[in-house]
């Protein structure tokens, strides 16, 4: 079978092998391998499974190699000009998809490939095909996803940054006899939250809902040193729920001189009941409020997200008793795992 490609001298073969080893273009390397394998006696049908190319490609390349020699292995389109998907182009595209079409004069709030092509023509003067745009988006690892709804913080950016820096400094310079926790509340619904799940082809899983919803509320505190969660439960989300958590913290951290509680601006945190309670605690409990609408800076929010992912999303508990049992089991298991990891790190 090696007769479909011409014989060459040993010296030419060695030169070709050296150029093959230096080549970093995948298509060219495949063509070299086709010729090398044909010289070694392999058939085109064998190369289909070995190199994942069609046998007609093998025959076509063998014919071109017979006519042009080693030059046939290289892509003749290299001299067509500068590649359109250059690093500069991809960098500008990456910056573009992180903005909104409204920022560029379009009256549409979401990007399409067509809109990206037209905007990049404006910015660079380079027009590419829609299929090429798809390839460019894959190269910059862009994806289509659902935006996360958020509310803009009403504070001036400098004031927001100043408060966040104060809280970060508090946590970083925490004294030995002081404790800091991140506090927040979470709603537990008997009607399950519907979330994504893997399914078989043609299958759509069903989540049975009780119909009449019930709710329970948790107030939790995340220890910044150990990562341990302390929580209380109630039927209502009011100031008494928050007060119960503060009381529990004073018991859990009975030896701490000061308990710093970092929390959001929910109204129950600044009610008259809490004001009276803080006076009773004689400044042993101090509240540090985050800027409004900044949930990303409250570390306990991630714990609640994990709680929903592991327990409440698509749950199959028939009643609130069973659901709350699963919630408590998850939080206790998380505490054991967290404290075990903390002890291992301390020993190391």
CSV table of C-alpha atoms in Angstrom, one decimal:
chain,number,residue,atom,x,y,z
A,1,UNK,CA,0.0,0.0,0.0
A,2,UNK,CA,3.0,2.3,0.4
A,3,UNK,CA,3.0,2.5,-3.4
A,4,UNK,CA,0.2,5.2,-3.4
A,5,UNK,CA,2.9,7.6,-2.0
A,6,UNK,CA,6.3,8.0,-3.7
A,7,UNK,CA,9.4,6.7,-2.2
A,8,UNK,CA,11.9,9.2,-0.8
A,9,UNK,CA,15.4,9.0,0.4
A,10,UNK,CA,16.3,8.3,4.1
A,11,UNK,CA,17.7,11.9,4.3
A,12,UNK,CA,14.4,13.4,3.1
A,13,UNK,CA,12.5,11.3,5.6
A,14,UNK,CA,14.7,12.5,8.5
A,15,UNK,CA,14.1,16.1,7.4
A,16,UNK,CA,10.4,15.6,7.3
A,17,UNK,CA,10.4,14.0,10.8
A,18,UNK,CA,12.3,17.0,12.2
A,19,UNK,CA,9.8,19.4,10.7
A,20,UNK,CA,6.9,17.3,12.0
A,21,UNK,CA,8.3,17.4,15.6
A,22,UNK,CA,8.6,21.2,15.4
A,23,UNK,CA,5.2,21.7,13.9
A,24,UNK,CA,2.4,22.8,16.3
A,25,UNK,CA,-0.5,23.0,13.7
A,26,UNK,CA,-2.8,20.1,14.3
A,27,UNK,CA,-4.0,19.7,10.7
A,28,UNK,CA,-0.5,19.7,9.3
A,29,UNK,CA,0.7,17.1,11.9
A,30,UNK,CA,-2.2,14.8,10.9
A,31,UNK,CA,-1.1,15.0,7.2
A,32,UNK,CA,2.5,14.1,8.2
A,33,UNK,CA,1.2,11.1,10.2
A,34,UNK,CA,-0.9,9.9,7.2
A,35,UNK,CA,2.2,9.9,5.0
A,36,UNK,CA,4.4,8.2,7.7
A,37,UNK,CA,1.8,5.5,8.2
A,38,UNK,CA,1.4,4.8,4.5
A,39,UNK,CA,5.2,4.4,4.3
A,40,UNK,CA,4.9,1.9,7.1
A,41,UNK,CA,2.5,-0.2,5.1
A,42,UNK,CA,-0.8,0.7,6.7
A,43,UNK,CA,-3.9,0.9,4.6
A,44,UNK,CA,-6.3,3.9,4.3
A,45,UNK,CA,-9.1,2.0,6.0
A,46,UNK,CA,-6.8,1.4,9.0
A,47,UNK,CA,-6.0,5.1,9.2
A,48,UNK,CA,-9.7,5.8,9.6
A,49,UNK,CA,-9.7,4.3,13.1
A,50,UNK,CA,-6.1,5.3,14.0
A,51,UNK,CA,-6.1,9.0,13.0
A,52,UNK,CA,-9.9,9.5,12.8
A,53,UNK,CA,-9.8,10.7,9.1
A,54,UNK,CA,-11.9,9.4,6.2
A,55,UNK,CA,-10.2,7.1,3.7
A,56,UNK,CA,-11.0,9.5,0.9
A,57,UNK,CA,-8.9,12.1,2.7
A,58,UNK,CA,-6.0,9.7,2.8
A,59,UNK,CA,-6.3,9.0,-1.0
A,60,UNK,CA,-6.6,12.7,-1.8
A,61,UNK,CA,-3.5,13.6,0.3
A,62,UNK,CA,-1.5,10.8,-1.2
A,63,UNK,CA,-2.3,12.1,-4.7
A,64,UNK,CA,-1.3,15.7,-3.7
A,65,UNK,CA,1.9,14.4,-2.1
A,66,UNK,CA,2.8,12.5,-5.3
A,67,UNK,CA,2.4,15.8,-7.3
A,68,UNK,CA,3.8,18.4,-4.9
A,69,UNK,CA,5.9,16.5,-2.4
A,70,UNK,CA,6.1,17.7,1.2
A,71,UNK,CA,4.6,21.1,0.3
A,72,UNK,CA,1.2,19.3,-0.1
A,73,UNK,CA,1.2,18.7,3.7
A,74,UNK,CA,1.0,22.4,4.5
A,75,UNK,CA,-2.1,24.5,4.3
A,76,UNK,CA,-2.0,26.8,1.3
A,77,UNK,CA,-4.4,29.2,2.9
A,78,UNK,CA,-1.6,30.5,5.3
A,79,UNK,CA,-0.8,33.2,2.7
A,80,UNK,CA,-4.4,34.4,2.6
A,81,UNK,CA,-3.7,37.2,5.1
A,82,UNK,CA,-3.9,37.8,8.8
A,83,UNK,CA,-6.2,35.4,10.7
A,84,UNK,CA,-9.4,37.1,11.7
A,85,UNK,CA,-9.7,35.5,15.1
A,86,UNK,CA,-6.5,37.1,16.4
A,87,UNK,CA,-5.7,37.5,20.1
A,88,UNK,CA,-6.7,41.2,19.8
A,89,UNK,CA,-10.0,40.3,18.2
A,90,UNK,CA,-10.8,37.7,20.8
A,91,UNK,CA,-9.8,40.0,23.6
A,92,UNK,CA,-12.2,42.7,22.3
A,93,UNK,CA,-15.0,40.1,21.9
A,94,UNK,CA,-14.4,39.0,25.5
A,95,UNK,CA,-14.8,42.5,26.7
A,96,UNK,CA,-17.9,43.0,24.5
A,97,UNK,CA,-19.9,40.0,25.8
A,98,UNK,CA,-19.4,41.3,29.3
A,99,UNK,CA,-21.4,44.4,28.5
A,100,UNK,CA,-25.0,45.0,27.2
A,101,UNK,CA,-26.1,45.8,23.6
A,102,UNK,CA,-27.7,48.9,25.1
A,103,UNK,CA,-24.2,50.2,26.0
A,104,UNK,CA,-23.4,50.2,22.2
A,105,UNK,CA,-26.4,51.9,20.9
A,106,UNK,CA,-28.6,48.9,20.1
A,107,UNK,CA,-32.2,48.8,21.3
A,108,UNK,CA,-32.0,45.2,22.5
A,109,UNK,CA,-30.9,44.1,26.0
A,110,UNK,CA,-29.4,40.7,25.1
A,111,UNK,CA,-26.7,39.6,22.7
A,112,UNK,CA,-27.2,37.5,19.6
A,113,UNK,CA,-24.4,36.2,17.4
A,114,UNK,CA,-25.6,38.5,14.6
A,115,UNK,CA,-25.5,41.5,16.9
A,116,UNK,CA,-22.0,40.6,18.1
A,117,UNK,CA,-20.8,40.3,14.5
A,118,UNK,CA,-22.2,43.8,13.6
A,119,UNK,CA,-20.8,45.4,16.7
A,120,UNK,CA,-17.4,43.9,16.1
A,121,UNK,CA,-17.5,45.2,12.6
A,122,UNK,CA,-18.0,48.6,14.1
A,123,UNK,CA,-15.2,48.2,16.5
A,124,UNK,CA,-12.6,46.4,14.3
A,125,UNK,CA,-13.8,46.7,10.7
A,126,UNK,CA,-13.5,42.8,10.5
A,127,UNK,CA,-16.6,40.9,9.4
A,128,UNK,CA,-16.8,37.2,10.2
A,129,UNK,CA,-19.4,34.4,9.5
A,130,UNK,CA,-21.9,33.4,12.1
A,131,UNK,CA,-20.2,30.0,12.4
A,132,UNK,CA,-16.9,31.7,13.0
A,133,UNK,CA,-18.5,33.8,15.7
A,134,UNK,CA,-19.7,30.6,17.4
A,135,UNK,CA,-16.1,29.3,17.2
A,136,UNK,CA,-14.8,32.6,18.6
A,137,UNK,CA,-17.3,32.5,21.5
A,138,UNK,CA,-16.1,29.0,22.3
A,139,UNK,CA,-12.5,30.1,22.2
A,140,UNK,CA,-13.1,32.8,24.9
A,141,UNK,CA,-15.3,30.2,26.8
A,142,UNK,CA,-18.4,32.4,26.7
A,143,UNK,CA,-21.7,30.8,27.6
A,144,UNK,CA,-25.4,31.5,27.5
A,145,UNK,CA,-26.8,31.7,31.0
A,146,UNK,CA,-29.4,33.3,33.2
A,147,UNK,CA,-28.4,36.7,34.7
A,148,UNK,CA,-28.6,37.0,38.5
A,149,UNK,CA,-31.1,39.6,39.6
A,150,UNK,CA,-29.7,42.1,42.0
A,151,UNK,CA,-30.5,45.5,43.5
A,152,UNK,CA,-28.0,48.3,43.3
A,153,UNK,CA,-26.6,49.5,46.6
A,154,UNK,CA,-28.0,53.1,47.2
A,155,UNK,CA,-24.8,54.2,49.0
A,156,UNK,CA,-22.1,56.1,47.4
A,157,UNK,CA,-19.3,53.7,46.2
A,158,UNK,CA,-16.8,55.3,48.5
A,159,UNK,CA,-19.1,54.9,51.5
A,160,UNK,CA,-19.8,51.3,50.6
A,161,UNK,CA,-16.1,50.5,50.2
A,162,UNK,CA,-15.3,52.2,53.5
A,163,UNK,CA,-17.9,50.1,55.4
A,164,UNK,CA,-16.7,46.8,53.8
A,165,UNK,CA,-13.1,47.6,54.6
A,166,UNK,CA,-14.0,48.3,58.2
A,167,UNK,CA,-15.7,44.9,58.5
A,168,UNK,CA,-12.8,43.2,56.7
A,169,UNK,CA,-10.4,44.8,59.1
A,170,UNK,CA,-12.6,43.8,62.1
A,171,UNK,CA,-12.4,40.1,61.0
A,172,UNK,CA,-8.7,40.2,60.2
A,173,UNK,CA,-7.7,41.8,63.5
A,174,UNK,CA,-10.1,39.9,65.8
A,175,UNK,CA,-8.7,39.5,69.3
A,176,UNK,CA,-8.3,36.2,71.1
A,177,UNK,CA,-11.2,36.9,73.5
A,178,UNK,CA,-13.5,38.2,70.8
A,179,UNK,CA,-15.8,36.4,68.4
A,180,UNK,CA,-17.2,37.4,65.0
A,181,UNK,CA,-20.1,35.8,63.2
A,182,UNK,CA,-22.0,36.4,59.9
A,183,UNK,CA,-25.7,36.3,60.6
A,184,UNK,CA,-28.7,35.9,58.3
A,185,UNK,CA,-32.1,34.2,58.1
A,186,UNK,CA,-33.4,31.6,55.7
A,187,UNK,CA,-36.9,30.5,54.7
A,188,UNK,CA,-37.7,26.7,54.6
A,189,UNK,CA,-40.7,26.0,52.4
A,190,UNK,CA,-42.6,22.7,52.3
A,191,UNK,CA,-43.4,23.3,48.7
A,192,UNK,CA,-40.0,22.3,47.2
A,193,UNK,CA,-37.8,24.7,45.2
A,194,UNK,CA,-37.6,23.4,41.7
A,195,UNK,CA,-34.0,23.1,40.4
A,196,UNK,CA,-32.0,21.5,37.6
A,197,UNK,CA,-31.3,17.8,37.7
A,198,UNK,CA,-29.9,15.2,35.3
A,199,UNK,CA,-32.6,13.2,33.4
A,200,UNK,CA,-32.6,10.4,30.8
A,201,UNK,CA,-33.4,10.9,27.2
A,202,UNK,CA,-37.2,11.6,26.8
A,203,UNK,CA,-37.6,11.8,30.6
A,204,UNK,CA,-38.9,14.7,32.6
A,205,UNK,CA,-38.8,14.0,36.3
A,206,UNK,CA,-41.7,15.1,38.5
A,207,UNK,CA,-41.6,16.7,41.9
A,208,UNK,CA,-44.7,16.1,44.0
A,209,UNK,CA,-45.7,19.2,45.9
A,210,UNK,CA,-47.9,19.0,49.0
A,211,UNK,CA,-50.1,21.8,47.6
A,212,UNK,CA,-50.7,23.8,50.8
A,213,UNK,CA,-47.4,25.4,51.7
A,214,UNK,CA,-45.9,25.6,55.2
A,215,UNK,CA,-42.9,27.6,56.3
A,216,UNK,CA,-40.3,27.5,58.9
A,217,UNK,CA,-37.6,30.1,59.5
A,218,UNK,CA,-34.0,29.7,60.6
A,219,UNK,CA,-31.7,32.4,61.9
A,220,UNK,CA,-28.1,31.3,61.7
A,221,UNK,CA,-24.6,32.6,62.6
A,222,UNK,CA,-21.4,31.5,60.9
A,223,UNK,CA,-18.2,31.6,63.0
A,224,UNK,CA,-15.5,33.3,61.0
A,225,UNK,CA,-12.7,31.3,62.8
A,226,UNK,CA,-14.1,27.8,62.8
A,227,UNK,CA,-16.8,28.0,60.1
A,228,UNK,CA,-19.3,26.4,62.5
A,229,UNK,CA,-23.0,27.2,62.2
A,230,UNK,CA,-25.3,28.1,65.1
A,231,UNK,CA,-29.0,28.4,64.5
A,232,UNK,CA,-32.4,28.7,66.0
A,233,UNK,CA,-35.8,27.9,64.5
A,234,UNK,CA,-39.3,29.6,64.6
A,235,UNK,CA,-42.7,29.8,62.9
A,236,UNK,CA,-42.3,33.5,62.2
A,237,UNK,CA,-39.5,35.6,60.9
A,238,UNK,CA,-39.6,38.5,63.3
A,239,UNK,CA,-37.5,40.2,65.9
A,240,UNK,CA,-38.0,37.4,68.4
A,241,UNK,CA,-36.3,35.0,66.1
A,242,UNK,CA,-33.3,37.2,65.9
A,243,UNK,CA,-33.3,37.8,69.6
A,244,UNK,CA,-33.3,34.0,70.2
A,245,UNK,CA,-30.2,33.7,68.1
A,246,UNK,CA,-28.4,36.5,70.0
A,247,UNK,CA,-29.3,34.8,73.3
A,248,UNK,CA,-27.9,31.5,72.0
A,249,UNK,CA,-24.7,33.2,70.9
A,250,UNK,CA,-24.2,34.6,74.4
A,251,UNK,CA,-24.5,31.0,75.8
A,252,UNK,CA,-22.4,29.3,73.2
A,253,UNK,CA,-19.7,32.0,73.5
A,254,UNK,CA,-20.0,32.5,77.3
A,255,UNK,CA,-16.3,33.2,77.7
A,256,UNK,CA,-16.1,35.7,74.9
A,257,UNK,CA,-15.9,39.3,76.0
A,258,UNK,CA,-17.4,40.7,72.8
A,259,UNK,CA,-19.5,39.0,70.1
A,260,UNK,CA,-19.4,40.9,66.8
A,261,UNK,CA,-22.4,40.1,64.6
A,262,UNK,CA,-22.1,41.0,60.9
A,263,UNK,CA,-25.5,41.2,59.3
A,264,UNK,CA,-27.7,42.9,56.7
A,265,UNK,CA,-30.2,45.7,57.1
A,266,UNK,CA,-33.4,43.6,57.4
A,267,UNK,CA,-35.9,45.5,59.6
A,268,UNK,CA,-36.0,42.9,62.4
A,269,UNK,CA,-32.3,43.6,63.1
A,270,UNK,CA,-33.0,47.2,64.2
A,271,UNK,CA,-36.3,46.9,65.9
A,272,UNK,CA,-37.1,48.4,69.4
A,273,UNK,CA,-36.9,44.9,70.9
A,274,UNK,CA,-33.4,44.4,69.6
A,275,UNK,CA,-32.4,47.8,70.8
A,276,UNK,CA,-33.6,47.0,74.4
A,277,UNK,CA,-31.8,43.6,74.2
A,278,UNK,CA,-28.5,45.1,73.2
A,279,UNK,CA,-28.7,47.5,76.1
A,280,UNK,CA,-29.3,44.4,78.4
A,281,UNK,CA,-26.2,42.6,76.9
A,282,UNK,CA,-24.1,45.6,78.1
A,283,UNK,CA,-22.3,46.0,74.7
A,284,UNK,CA,-21.2,42.4,74.9
A,285,UNK,CA,-23.0,41.9,71.6
A,286,UNK,CA,-22.2,44.4,68.9
A,287,UNK,CA,-23.9,44.6,65.5
A,288,UNK,CA,-22.0,45.6,62.3
A,289,UNK,CA,-24.4,46.3,59.4
A,290,UNK,CA,-23.3,45.6,55.9
A,291,UNK,CA,-24.1,48.1,53.1
A,292,UNK,CA,-27.7,47.7,51.8
A,293,UNK,CA,-28.2,45.0,49.1
A,294,UNK,CA,-24.8,43.5,49.4
A,295,UNK,CA,-25.6,39.8,50.0
A,296,UNK,CA,-22.3,38.6,48.4
A,297,UNK,CA,-20.4,40.0,51.3
A,298,UNK,CA,-22.3,38.0,53.9
A,299,UNK,CA,-20.5,34.6,54.0
A,300,UNK,CA,-23.4,32.7,55.5
A,301,UNK,CA,-25.4,33.3,52.3
A,302,UNK,CA,-23.3,30.5,50.7
A,303,UNK,CA,-24.3,28.1,53.5
A,304,UNK,CA,-28.0,28.8,52.8
A,305,UNK,CA,-27.4,28.2,49.1
A,306,UNK,CA,-25.8,24.8,49.9
A,307,UNK,CA,-28.7,24.0,52.2
A,308,UNK,CA,-31.2,24.5,49.4
A,309,UNK,CA,-29.0,22.5,47.0
A,310,UNK,CA,-28.6,19.5,49.4
A,311,UNK,CA,-32.1,19.5,51.1
A,312,UNK,CA,-34.9,21.7,49.9
A,313,UNK,CA,-34.5,21.7,46.1
A,314,UNK,CA,-36.7,19.0,44.5
A,315,UNK,CA,-37.2,17.4,48.0
A,316,UNK,CA,-39.6,14.6,48.5
A,317,UNK,CA,-40.5,15.1,52.2
A,318,UNK,CA,-44.2,14.6,52.7
A,319,UNK,CA,-44.4,17.0,55.7
A,320,UNK,CA,-42.6,19.8,57.5
A,321,UNK,CA,-41.5,17.5,60.3
A,322,UNK,CA,-39.5,15.3,57.8
A,323,UNK,CA,-38.1,18.3,56.0
A,324,UNK,CA,-36.9,20.0,59.1
A,325,UNK,CA,-35.3,16.7,60.2
A,326,UNK,CA,-33.3,16.7,56.9
A,327,UNK,CA,-32.4,20.4,57.4
A,328,UNK,CA,-31.0,19.8,60.9
A,329,UNK,CA,-29.1,16.7,59.8
A,330,UNK,CA,-27.4,18.6,57.0
A,331,UNK,CA,-26.4,21.5,59.3
A,332,UNK,CA,-25.1,19.2,62.0
A,333,UNK,CA,-23.2,17.1,59.4
A,334,UNK,CA,-21.7,20.2,58.0
A,335,UNK,CA,-20.5,21.4,61.4
A,336,UNK,CA,-18.8,18.0,62.1
A,337,UNK,CA,-17.1,18.1,58.8
A,338,UNK,CA,-16.0,21.8,59.2
A,339,UNK,CA,-14.7,21.3,62.7
A,340,UNK,CA,-12.8,18.1,61.7
A,341,UNK,CA,-11.1,20.0,58.9
A,342,UNK,CA,-10.3,22.9,61.2
A,343,UNK,CA,-8.7,20.5,63.7
A,344,UNK,CA,-6.6,18.8,61.0
A,345,UNK,CA,-5.4,22.2,59.7
A,346,UNK,CA,-4.5,23.3,63.2
A,347,UNK,CA,-2.5,20.1,63.9
A,348,UNK,CA,-0.6,20.6,60.6
